[in-house]
Amino acid sequence: MTGEMESRKENQWIHRFRLAAALMVVAIHIGPFMVVNETADYLITYCLFRVAVPFFLMVAGYFVLSAPGQVGNYVAKMIRLYAFATILYLPVNWYAGKQIGGITGVLRDIFLDGTFYHLWYFPAVILGCLIVMALIRLCGELQSGILVSILYIAGTLGDSYGGLVMGTDIGRNFYDQIFSISDYTRNGLFYAPLFLWMGVIFRRKKGQNWPKDLIGLGISLLLMLTEGALTYEKGWQRHNSMYFALPLVMYFLFSILLSGAAHSNKRKGTMDKKWRELSLWIYLLHPLCIILVRGMARTVGLTKVLVENTMLHYLAVCAISVGVSAVICLLVERIRHWQGKGRGKE
């Protein structure tokens, strides 16, 4: 999500897409297009917007895992952020009466499922980074790519195709074991490694081809929408984070975003850092903003307008999330400035 070291070249479209991806994550937790109809909401929010998290993972792979010396610092930063977010959401978990489920439940939440519903990303990216780096060192990039692809296929069969696969004895026996230790296959073992690996590979990729990438993106998006509609209509989905067409979509999307480096101005990384930090805070804080909007709406009697109208609810949450996150980014920048001045006087 953040903590990526500076790129060796400016990639303005990559950095700006962070904000769009963060707002897609907010949409996934609200379902804004339900105000239109359930099908539209599913196809837009739970198909198209599923590019958000793979994008963040590919960014981590592109900026961090391609330079192995940075991995330790990055993982340490993710651990600190995860610990901070876990503490931040402890009161919400307590108020919601979340059942821990003993030491096994605590370990499952911390290392796989996340300590709050959106915090699964942190253990996923941490575990995924460790897996990808270990596989690359042991097997090389090509063989590790095959292995993480197999993991992704296994995860997809337990996600969007879970109802179909678990209808067989073999599938049910296999995935019963998986789901005894994790609620989903959308985690650091099955989901994150492929996209992190793809980010590494893109660092080696030479050049982009706009026309072909645009055509490829259009075709792959159509395939993913078709796949999503099929698995949704058939009732196969145990969850809907993983599709077979999603890596193909991400290949062409990331390639197009990288081509922005050739057309951007050559400003230094100041704005890039601001995009990173803003998207991070939006990701971290938006569930609190959802709670805040619902509480405010209930207090002033606007629940029907600001909550039941899912699009207005989404826009209100986005506005507050962006506003609060921007203020925090400004405060952090001021603190760093003061600390820098203080060190300069020593």
mmCIF file of C-alpha atoms in Angstrom:
data_model
loop_
_atom_site.group_PDB
_atom_site.id
_atom_site.type_symbol
_atom_site.label_atom_id
_atom_site.label_comp_id
_atom_site.label_asym_id
_atom_site.label_seq_id
_atom_site.Cartn_x
_atom_site.Cartn_y
_atom_site.Cartn_z
ATOM 1 C CA MET A 1 0.000 0.000 0.000
ATOM 2 C CA THR A 2 2.811 2.338 0.835
ATOM 3 C CA GLY A 3 6.451 2.223 1.806
ATOM 4 C CA GLU A 4 7.708 1.574 -1.736
ATOM 5 C CA MET A 5 11.088 3.124 -2.318
ATOM 6 C CA GLU A 6 11.508 5.733 -4.997
ATOM 7 C CA SER A 7 11.385 4.473 -8.549
ATOM 8 C CA ARG A 8 14.424 4.845 -10.746
ATOM 9 C CA LYS A 9 12.179 6.842 -13.056
ATOM 10 C CA GLU A 10 9.027 8.826 -12.600
ATOM 11 C CA ASN A 11 5.764 6.952 -13.168
ATOM 12 C CA GLN A 12 3.105 9.588 -12.680
ATOM 13 C CA TRP A 13 0.178 7.446 -13.828
ATOM 14 C CA ILE A 14 1.117 4.685 -11.421
ATOM 15 C CA HIS A 15 1.202 7.113 -8.515
ATOM 16 C CA ARG A 16 -2.029 8.879 -9.438
ATOM 17 C CA PHE A 17 -3.882 5.613 -9.913
ATOM 18 C CA ARG A 18 -3.280 4.936 -6.216
ATOM 19 C CA LEU A 19 -6.088 7.337 -5.304
ATOM 20 C CA ALA A 20 -8.494 5.713 -7.773
ATOM 21 C CA ALA A 21 -7.575 2.273 -6.404
ATOM 22 C CA ALA A 22 -8.133 3.408 -2.798
ATOM 23 C CA LEU A 23 -11.581 4.754 -3.714
ATOM 24 C CA MET A 24 -12.364 1.456 -5.449
ATOM 25 C CA VAL A 25 -11.622 -0.320 -2.169
ATOM 26 C CA VAL A 26 -14.060 2.025 -0.406
ATOM 27 C CA ALA A 27 -16.691 1.118 -3.017
ATOM 28 C CA ILE A 28 -16.116 -2.605 -2.428
ATOM 29 C CA HIS A 29 -17.025 -2.096 1.230
ATOM 30 C CA ILE A 30 -20.188 -0.102 0.435
ATOM 31 C CA GLY A 31 -21.640 -1.286 -2.883
ATOM 32 C CA PRO A 32 -22.538 2.162 -4.265
ATOM 33 C CA PHE A 33 -24.281 0.948 -7.416
ATOM 34 C CA MET A 34 -26.905 -0.998 -5.466
ATOM 35 C CA VAL A 35 -28.973 2.157 -5.883
ATOM 36 C CA VAL A 36 -29.112 1.265 -9.594
ATOM 37 C CA ASN A 37 -29.563 -2.513 -9.225
ATOM 38 C CA GLU A 38 -27.804 -5.510 -7.773
ATOM 39 C CA THR A 39 -26.405 -6.734 -11.086
ATOM 40 C CA ALA A 40 -24.862 -3.368 -11.969
ATOM 41 C CA ASP A 41 -23.320 -3.147 -8.521
ATOM 42 C CA TYR A 42 -21.860 -6.620 -8.798
ATOM 43 C CA LEU A 43 -20.351 -6.133 -12.261
ATOM 44 C CA ILE A 44 -18.847 -2.731 -11.482
ATOM 45 C CA THR A 45 -17.922 -3.055 -7.821
ATOM 46 C CA TYR A 46 -17.109 -6.739 -7.459
ATOM 47 C CA CYS A 47 -15.666 -7.329 -10.920
ATOM 48 C CA LEU A 48 -14.135 -4.157 -12.358
ATOM 49 C CA PHE A 49 -13.057 -2.683 -9.028
ATOM 50 C CA ARG A 50 -11.276 -5.912 -8.086
ATOM 51 C CA VAL A 51 -8.246 -4.466 -9.893
ATOM 52 C CA ALA A 52 -7.553 -2.231 -6.863
ATOM 53 C CA VAL A 53 -5.763 -4.617 -4.495
ATOM 54 C CA PRO A 54 -3.771 -6.438 -7.219
ATOM 55 C CA PHE A 55 -2.616 -2.995 -8.358
ATOM 56 C CA PHE A 56 -1.239 -2.199 -4.898
ATOM 57 C CA LEU A 57 0.460 -5.604 -4.773
ATOM 58 C CA MET A 58 2.040 -5.121 -8.201
ATOM 59 C CA VAL A 59 3.274 -1.683 -7.152
ATOM 60 C CA ALA A 60 4.969 -3.299 -4.148
ATOM 61 C CA GLY A 61 6.530 -5.940 -6.388
ATOM 62 C CA TYR A 62 7.640 -3.356 -8.931
ATOM 63 C CA PHE A 63 9.228 -0.886 -6.524
ATOM 64 C CA VAL A 64 10.363 -3.156 -3.685
ATOM 65 C CA LEU A 65 10.829 -6.821 -4.580
ATOM 66 C CA SER A 66 12.796 -5.989 -7.712
ATOM 67 C CA ALA A 67 15.435 -4.524 -5.355
ATOM 68 C CA PRO A 68 15.893 -7.277 -2.730
ATOM 69 C CA GLY A 69 17.883 -5.031 -0.391
ATOM 70 C CA GLN A 70 14.703 -3.009 0.248
ATOM 71 C CA VAL A 71 12.476 -5.943 1.193
ATOM 72 C CA GLY A 72 13.428 -6.088 4.859
ATOM 73 C CA ASN A 73 12.670 -2.406 5.432
ATOM 74 C CA TYR A 74 9.409 -2.694 3.532
ATOM 75 C CA VAL A 75 8.206 -5.739 5.484
ATOM 76 C CA ALA A 76 9.170 -4.031 8.752
ATOM 77 C CA LYS A 77 7.157 -0.949 7.740
ATOM 78 C CA MET A 78 4.144 -3.100 6.854
ATOM 79 C CA ILE A 79 4.354 -4.804 10.241
ATOM 80 C CA ARG A 80 4.405 -1.438 12.019
ATOM 81 C CA LEU A 81 1.452 -0.164 10.006
ATOM 82 C CA TYR A 82 -0.475 -3.379 10.657
ATOM 83 C CA ALA A 83 0.195 -3.136 14.394
ATOM 84 C CA PHE A 84 -0.948 0.501 14.413
ATOM 85 C CA ALA A 85 -4.142 -0.295 12.456
ATOM 86 C CA THR A 86 -4.892 -3.289 14.680
ATOM 87 C CA ILE A 87 -4.736 -1.096 17.785
ATOM 88 C CA LEU A 88 -6.775 1.610 16.052
ATOM 89 C CA TYR A 89 -9.629 -0.814 15.334
ATOM 90 C CA LEU A 90 -9.606 -2.608 18.685
ATOM 91 C CA PRO A 91 -12.409 -0.382 20.076
ATOM 92 C CA VAL A 92 -14.535 -1.035 16.974
ATOM 93 C CA ASN A 93 -14.035 -4.795 17.309
ATOM 94 C CA TRP A 94 -14.901 -4.591 20.995
ATOM 95 C CA TYR A 95 -18.029 -2.488 20.337
ATOM 96 C CA ALA A 96 -19.135 -4.874 17.580
ATOM 97 C CA GLY A 97 -18.735 -7.795 19.968
ATOM 98 C CA LYS A 98 -16.353 -9.684 17.714
ATOM 99 C CA GLN A 99 -15.728 -13.224 18.924
ATOM 100 C CA ILE A 100 -12.008 -14.025 19.021
ATOM 101 C CA GLY A 101 -12.235 -17.825 19.087
ATOM 102 C CA GLY A 102 -9.315 -18.543 21.402
ATOM 103 C CA ILE A 103 -5.636 -18.599 20.527
ATOM 104 C CA THR A 104 -6.345 -20.295 17.194
ATOM 105 C CA GLY A 105 -8.698 -17.493 16.186
ATOM 106 C CA VAL A 106 -6.199 -14.831 17.267
ATOM 107 C CA LEU A 107 -3.406 -16.410 15.224
ATOM 108 C CA ARG A 108 -5.697 -16.838 12.203
ATOM 109 C CA ASP A 109 -6.734 -13.172 12.341
ATOM 110 C CA ILE A 110 -3.214 -11.868 12.822
ATOM 111 C CA PHE A 111 -1.432 -13.950 10.198
ATOM 112 C CA LEU A 112 -4.078 -14.642 7.533
ATOM 113 C CA ASP A 113 -7.515 -13.049 7.773
ATOM 114 C CA GLY A 114 -6.604 -9.663 9.233
ATOM 115 C CA THR A 115 -7.665 -8.129 12.526
ATOM 116 C CA PHE A 116 -10.403 -6.063 10.829
ATOM 117 C CA TYR A 117 -12.167 -6.713 7.557
ATOM 118 C CA HIS A 118 -9.937 -4.482 5.400
ATOM 119 C CA LEU A 119 -6.687 -5.204 7.241
ATOM 120 C CA TRP A 120 -6.243 -8.626 5.609
ATOM 121 C CA TYR A 121 -4.062 -6.805 3.060
ATOM 122 C CA PHE A 122 -1.196 -6.372 5.509
ATOM 123 C CA PRO A 123 -0.602 -10.018 6.482
ATOM 124 C CA ALA A 124 -1.210 -10.886 2.818
ATOM 125 C CA VAL A 125 1.469 -8.555 1.473
ATOM 126 C CA ILE A 126 3.914 -9.485 4.257
ATOM 127 C CA LEU A 127 3.528 -13.244 3.730
ATOM 128 C CA GLY A 128 3.375 -12.806 -0.035
ATOM 129 C CA CYS A 129 6.649 -10.865 -0.110
ATOM 130 C CA LEU A 130 8.408 -13.529 1.932
ATOM 131 C CA ILE A 131 7.069 -16.311 -0.298
ATOM 132 C CA VAL A 132 7.980 -14.601 -3.572
ATOM 133 C CA MET A 133 11.486 -13.652 -2.464
ATOM 134 C CA ALA A 134 12.132 -17.179 -1.166
ATOM 135 C CA LEU A 135 10.859 -18.771 -4.389
ATOM 136 C CA ILE A 136 12.883 -16.446 -6.633
ATOM 137 C CA ARG A 137 16.049 -17.197 -4.688
ATOM 138 C CA LEU A 138 15.431 -20.939 -4.677
ATOM 139 C CA CYS A 139 13.928 -21.483 -8.137
ATOM 140 C CA GLY A 140 14.558 -18.387 -10.230
ATOM 141 C CA GLU A 141 11.969 -16.029 -11.700
ATOM 142 C CA LEU A 142 10.458 -18.378 -14.303
ATOM 143 C CA GLN A 143 9.939 -21.370 -12.023
ATOM 144 C CA SER A 144 8.677 -19.154 -9.193
ATOM 145 C CA GLY A 145 6.167 -17.661 -11.630
ATOM 146 C CA ILE A 146 4.843 -21.151 -12.370
ATOM 147 C CA LEU A 147 4.532 -21.950 -8.675
ATOM 148 C CA VAL A 148 2.718 -18.728 -7.725
ATOM 149 C CA SER A 149 0.395 -19.249 -10.701
ATOM 150 C CA ILE A 150 -0.494 -22.708 -9.373
ATOM 151 C CA LEU A 151 -1.203 -21.166 -5.965
ATOM 152 C CA TYR A 152 -3.426 -18.546 -7.596
ATOM 153 C CA ILE A 153 -5.353 -21.175 -9.545
ATOM 154 C CA ALA A 154 -5.918 -23.144 -6.344
ATOM 155 C CA GLY A 155 -7.085 -19.974 -4.620
ATOM 156 C CA THR A 156 -9.475 -19.036 -7.420
ATOM 157 C CA LEU A 157 -11.050 -22.485 -7.345
ATOM 158 C CA GLY A 158 -11.776 -21.919 -3.666
ATOM 159 C CA ASP A 159 -13.028 -18.352 -4.228
ATOM 160 C CA SER A 160 -15.228 -17.559 -7.242
ATOM 161 C CA TYR A 161 -15.556 -21.264 -8.055
ATOM 162 C CA GLY A 162 -15.844 -22.477 -4.464
ATOM 163 C CA GLY A 163 -19.433 -23.625 -4.733
ATOM 164 C CA LEU A 164 -18.645 -25.658 -7.851
ATOM 165 C CA VAL A 165 -15.403 -27.238 -6.652
ATOM 166 C CA MET A 166 -16.603 -27.990 -3.128
ATOM 167 C CA GLY A 167 -19.494 -29.885 -4.622
ATOM 168 C CA THR A 168 -17.012 -32.689 -5.332
ATOM 169 C CA ASP A 169 -15.551 -34.981 -2.676
ATOM 170 C CA ILE A 170 -11.946 -34.145 -3.546
ATOM 171 C CA GLY A 171 -12.599 -30.414 -3.650
ATOM 172 C CA ARG A 172 -14.567 -30.423 -0.415
ATOM 173 C CA ASN A 173 -11.917 -32.408 1.450
ATOM 174 C CA PHE A 174 -9.111 -30.158 0.220
ATOM 175 C CA TYR A 175 -10.790 -26.812 0.837
ATOM 176 C CA ASP A 176 -12.282 -27.866 4.152
ATOM 177 C CA GLN A 177 -8.697 -28.113 5.348
ATOM 178 C CA ILE A 178 -7.866 -24.685 3.926
ATOM 179 C CA PHE A 179 -10.914 -23.011 5.426
ATOM 180 C CA SER A 180 -10.229 -24.545 8.808
ATOM 181 C CA ILE A 181 -7.239 -22.212 9.113
ATOM 182 C CA SER A 182 -8.373 -19.249 6.975
ATOM 183 C CA ASP A 183 -11.775 -17.826 6.110
ATOM 184 C CA TYR A 184 -10.793 -17.192 2.486
ATOM 185 C CA THR A 185 -8.193 -18.134 -0.106
ATOM 186 C CA ARG A 186 -7.788 -14.388 -0.689
ATOM 187 C CA ASN A 187 -4.669 -14.209 1.453
ATOM 188 C CA GLY A 188 -0.890 -14.114 1.431
ATOM 189 C CA LEU A 189 -0.524 -17.728 0.325
ATOM 190 C CA PHE A 190 -2.872 -18.044 -2.648
ATOM 191 C CA TYR A 191 -3.689 -14.489 -3.735
ATOM 192 C CA ALA A 192 -0.834 -12.052 -3.137
ATOM 193 C CA PRO A 193 2.237 -13.920 -4.493
ATOM 194 C CA LEU A 194 1.217 -13.898 -8.167
ATOM 195 C CA PHE A 195 0.639 -10.135 -8.316
ATOM 196 C CA LEU A 196 3.802 -9.379 -6.343
ATOM 197 C CA TRP A 197 5.726 -11.590 -8.770
ATOM 198 C CA MET A 198 4.136 -9.800 -11.734
ATOM 199 C CA GLY A 199 5.359 -6.494 -10.318
ATOM 200 C CA VAL A 200 8.902 -7.878 -10.200
ATOM 201 C CA ILE A 201 8.678 -9.072 -13.789
ATOM 202 C CA PHE A 202 7.460 -5.677 -15.003
ATOM 203 C CA ARG A 203 10.693 -4.134 -13.750
ATOM 204 C CA ARG A 204 12.445 -6.278 -16.367
ATOM 205 C CA LYS A 205 9.917 -5.502 -19.114
ATOM 206 C CA LYS A 206 11.213 -3.259 -21.876
ATOM 207 C CA GLY A 207 8.790 -0.793 -23.424
ATOM 208 C CA GLN A 208 5.027 -0.689 -23.746
ATOM 209 C CA ASN A 209 2.794 -0.857 -26.784
ATOM 210 C CA TRP A 210 -0.207 1.420 -26.291
ATOM 211 C CA PRO A 211 -2.536 0.113 -29.023
ATOM 212 C CA LYS A 212 -1.952 -3.554 -28.198
ATOM 213 C CA ASP A 213 -2.218 -2.944 -24.453
ATOM 214 C CA LEU A 214 -5.514 -1.075 -24.842
ATOM 215 C CA ILE A 215 -6.969 -3.843 -27.005
ATOM 216 C CA GLY A 216 -5.669 -6.456 -24.571
ATOM 217 C CA LEU A 217 -7.172 -4.586 -21.619
ATOM 218 C CA GLY A 218 -10.551 -4.351 -23.334
ATOM 219 C CA ILE A 219 -10.627 -8.057 -24.201
ATOM 220 C CA SER A 220 -9.421 -9.177 -20.769
ATOM 221 C CA LEU A 221 -11.949 -6.952 -18.994
ATOM 222 C CA LEU A 222 -14.703 -8.472 -21.116
ATOM 223 C CA LEU A 223 -13.457 -11.941 -20.175
ATOM 224 C CA MET A 224 -13.424 -11.052 -16.484
ATOM 225 C CA LEU A 225 -16.919 -9.576 -16.618
ATOM 226 C CA THR A 226 -18.148 -12.713 -18.382
ATOM 227 C CA GLU A 227 -16.427 -14.931 -15.834
ATOM 228 C CA GLY A 228 -17.832 -12.882 -12.972
ATOM 229 C CA ALA A 229 -21.345 -12.912 -14.379
ATOM 230 C CA LEU A 230 -21.193 -16.676 -14.962
ATOM 231 C CA THR A 231 -19.924 -17.588 -11.497
ATOM 232 C CA TYR A 232 -22.398 -15.149 -9.928
ATOM 233 C CA GLU A 233 -25.367 -16.443 -11.910
ATOM 234 C CA LYS A 234 -24.481 -20.085 -11.219
ATOM 235 C CA GLY A 235 -24.097 -19.420 -7.505
ATOM 236 C CA TRP A 236 -20.565 -20.823 -7.487
ATOM 237 C CA GLN A 237 -18.976 -17.941 -5.618
ATOM 238 C CA ARG A 238 -17.841 -18.527 -2.072
ATOM 239 C CA HIS A 239 -16.250 -15.093 -2.327
ATOM 240 C CA ASN A 240 -15.527 -12.891 -5.355
ATOM 241 C CA SER A 241 -11.981 -11.547 -5.099
ATOM 242 C CA MET A 242 -10.277 -13.943 -7.500
ATOM 243 C CA TYR A 243 -10.971 -14.549 -11.184
ATOM 244 C CA PHE A 244 -8.883 -16.417 -13.742
ATOM 245 C CA ALA A 245 -8.988 -13.363 -16.033
ATOM 246 C CA LEU A 246 -7.860 -10.925 -13.325
ATOM 247 C CA PRO A 247 -4.076 -11.441 -13.801
ATOM 248 C CA LEU A 248 -4.531 -10.842 -17.529
ATOM 249 C CA VAL A 249 -6.430 -7.618 -16.820
ATOM 250 C CA MET A 250 -3.675 -6.507 -14.441
ATOM 251 C CA TYR A 251 -0.949 -7.225 -16.990
ATOM 252 C CA PHE A 252 -2.431 -4.861 -19.559
ATOM 253 C CA LEU A 253 -3.583 -2.253 -17.021
ATOM 254 C CA PHE A 254 -0.182 -2.048 -15.353
ATOM 255 C CA SER A 255 1.558 -1.880 -18.715
ATOM 256 C CA ILE A 256 -0.629 1.077 -19.723
ATOM 257 C CA LEU A 257 -0.011 2.847 -16.413
ATOM 258 C CA LEU A 258 3.735 2.350 -16.745
ATOM 259 C CA SER A 259 3.694 3.985 -20.155
ATOM 260 C CA GLY A 260 2.756 7.212 -18.364
ATOM 261 C CA ALA A 261 6.422 7.520 -17.390
ATOM 262 C CA ALA A 262 7.237 8.470 -20.956
ATOM 263 C CA HIS A 263 4.639 11.238 -21.054
ATOM 264 C CA SER A 264 4.902 12.726 -17.562
ATOM 265 C CA ASN A 265 6.895 15.747 -16.553
ATOM 266 C CA LYS A 266 10.090 14.992 -14.678
ATOM 267 C CA ARG A 267 9.226 16.404 -11.300
ATOM 268 C CA LYS A 268 10.899 14.754 -8.341
ATOM 269 C CA GLY A 269 9.161 12.308 -6.052
ATOM 270 C CA THR A 270 7.441 14.843 -3.744
ATOM 271 C CA MET A 271 4.007 14.479 -5.340
ATOM 272 C CA ASP A 272 4.511 10.746 -5.695
ATOM 273 C CA LYS A 273 5.044 10.483 -1.955
ATOM 274 C CA LYS A 274 1.879 12.510 -1.316
ATOM 275 C CA TRP A 275 -0.189 10.199 -3.527
ATOM 276 C CA ARG A 276 1.218 7.212 -1.664
ATOM 277 C CA GLU A 277 0.469 8.596 1.759
ATOM 278 C CA LEU A 278 -2.999 9.876 0.840
ATOM 279 C CA SER A 279 -4.068 6.519 -0.602
ATOM 280 C CA LEU A 280 -2.667 4.730 2.456
ATOM 281 C CA TRP A 281 -4.661 6.835 4.933
ATOM 282 C CA ILE A 282 -7.836 6.491 2.868
ATOM 283 C CA TYR A 283 -7.396 2.726 2.922
ATOM 284 C CA LEU A 284 -6.730 2.653 6.648
ATOM 285 C CA LEU A 285 -9.451 5.069 7.764
ATOM 286 C CA HIS A 286 -12.413 4.553 5.440
ATOM 287 C CA PRO A 287 -14.172 1.947 7.661
ATOM 288 C CA LEU A 288 -14.134 4.507 10.493
ATOM 289 C CA CYS A 289 -15.573 7.058 8.073
ATOM 290 C CA ILE A 290 -18.327 4.597 7.116
ATOM 291 C CA ILE A 291 -19.222 4.300 10.802
ATOM 292 C CA LEU A 292 -19.066 8.086 11.191
ATOM 293 C CA VAL A 293 -21.374 8.781 8.239
ATOM 294 C CA ARG A 294 -23.901 6.215 9.437
ATOM 295 C CA GLY A 295 -23.843 7.651 12.949
ATOM 296 C CA MET A 296 -24.212 11.245 11.746
ATOM 297 C CA ALA A 297 -27.021 10.294 9.373
ATOM 298 C CA ARG A 298 -28.883 8.533 12.175
ATOM 299 C CA THR A 299 -28.418 11.512 14.494
ATOM 300 C CA VAL A 300 -29.821 14.084 12.060
ATOM 301 C CA GLY A 301 -32.502 11.807 10.622
ATOM 302 C CA LEU A 302 -30.909 11.421 7.176
ATOM 303 C CA THR A 303 -30.406 7.663 7.162
ATOM 304 C CA LYS A 304 -32.648 7.214 4.133
ATOM 305 C CA VAL A 305 -30.630 9.776 2.163
ATOM 306 C CA LEU A 306 -27.056 9.183 3.336
ATOM 307 C CA VAL A 307 -27.116 5.458 4.075
ATOM 308 C CA GLU A 308 -29.940 3.719 2.230
ATOM 309 C CA ASN A 309 -29.025 5.618 -0.934
ATOM 310 C CA THR A 310 -25.794 3.705 -1.431
ATOM 311 C CA MET A 311 -24.311 6.117 -3.974
ATOM 312 C CA LEU A 312 -24.771 9.143 -1.717
ATOM 313 C CA HIS A 313 -23.443 7.060 1.164
ATOM 314 C CA TYR A 314 -20.362 6.223 -0.885
ATOM 315 C CA LEU A 315 -19.776 9.827 -1.948
ATOM 316 C CA ALA A 316 -20.111 11.053 1.648
ATOM 317 C CA VAL A 317 -17.666 8.423 2.915
ATOM 318 C CA CYS A 318 -15.211 9.246 0.129
ATOM 319 C CA ALA A 319 -15.410 12.973 0.849
ATOM 320 C CA ILE A 320 -14.761 12.503 4.566
ATOM 321 C CA SER A 321 -12.071 9.863 3.993
ATOM 322 C CA VAL A 322 -10.179 12.059 1.532
ATOM 323 C CA GLY A 323 -10.582 15.153 3.706
ATOM 324 C CA VAL A 324 -9.431 13.499 6.928
ATOM 325 C CA SER A 325 -6.575 11.741 5.148
ATOM 326 C CA ALA A 326 -5.409 14.977 3.523
ATOM 327 C CA VAL A 327 -5.354 16.725 6.906
ATOM 328 C CA ILE A 328 -3.349 13.865 8.435
ATOM 329 C CA CYS A 329 -0.887 13.961 5.533
ATOM 330 C CA LEU A 330 -0.463 17.708 6.035
ATOM 331 C CA LEU A 331 0.122 17.267 9.777
ATOM 332 C CA VAL A 332 2.657 14.486 9.179
ATOM 333 C CA GLU A 333 4.451 16.681 6.656
ATOM 334 C CA ARG A 334 4.573 19.557 9.170
ATOM 335 C CA ILE A 335 5.913 17.286 11.893
ATOM 336 C CA ARG A 336 8.628 15.993 9.579
ATOM 337 C CA HIS A 337 9.511 19.563 8.646
ATOM 338 C CA TRP A 338 9.807 20.592 12.300
ATOM 339 C CA GLN A 339 11.847 17.503 13.104
ATOM 340 C CA GLY A 340 14.130 18.280 10.176
ATOM 341 C CA LYS A 341 14.649 21.836 11.386
ATOM 342 C CA GLY A 342 15.333 20.553 14.892
ATOM 343 C CA ARG A 343 17.995 18.156 13.651
ATOM 344 C CA GLY A 344 19.513 20.952 11.600
ATOM 345 C CA LYS A 345 20.123 22.980 14.752
ATOM 346 C CA GLU A 346 21.961 20.177 16.515
#
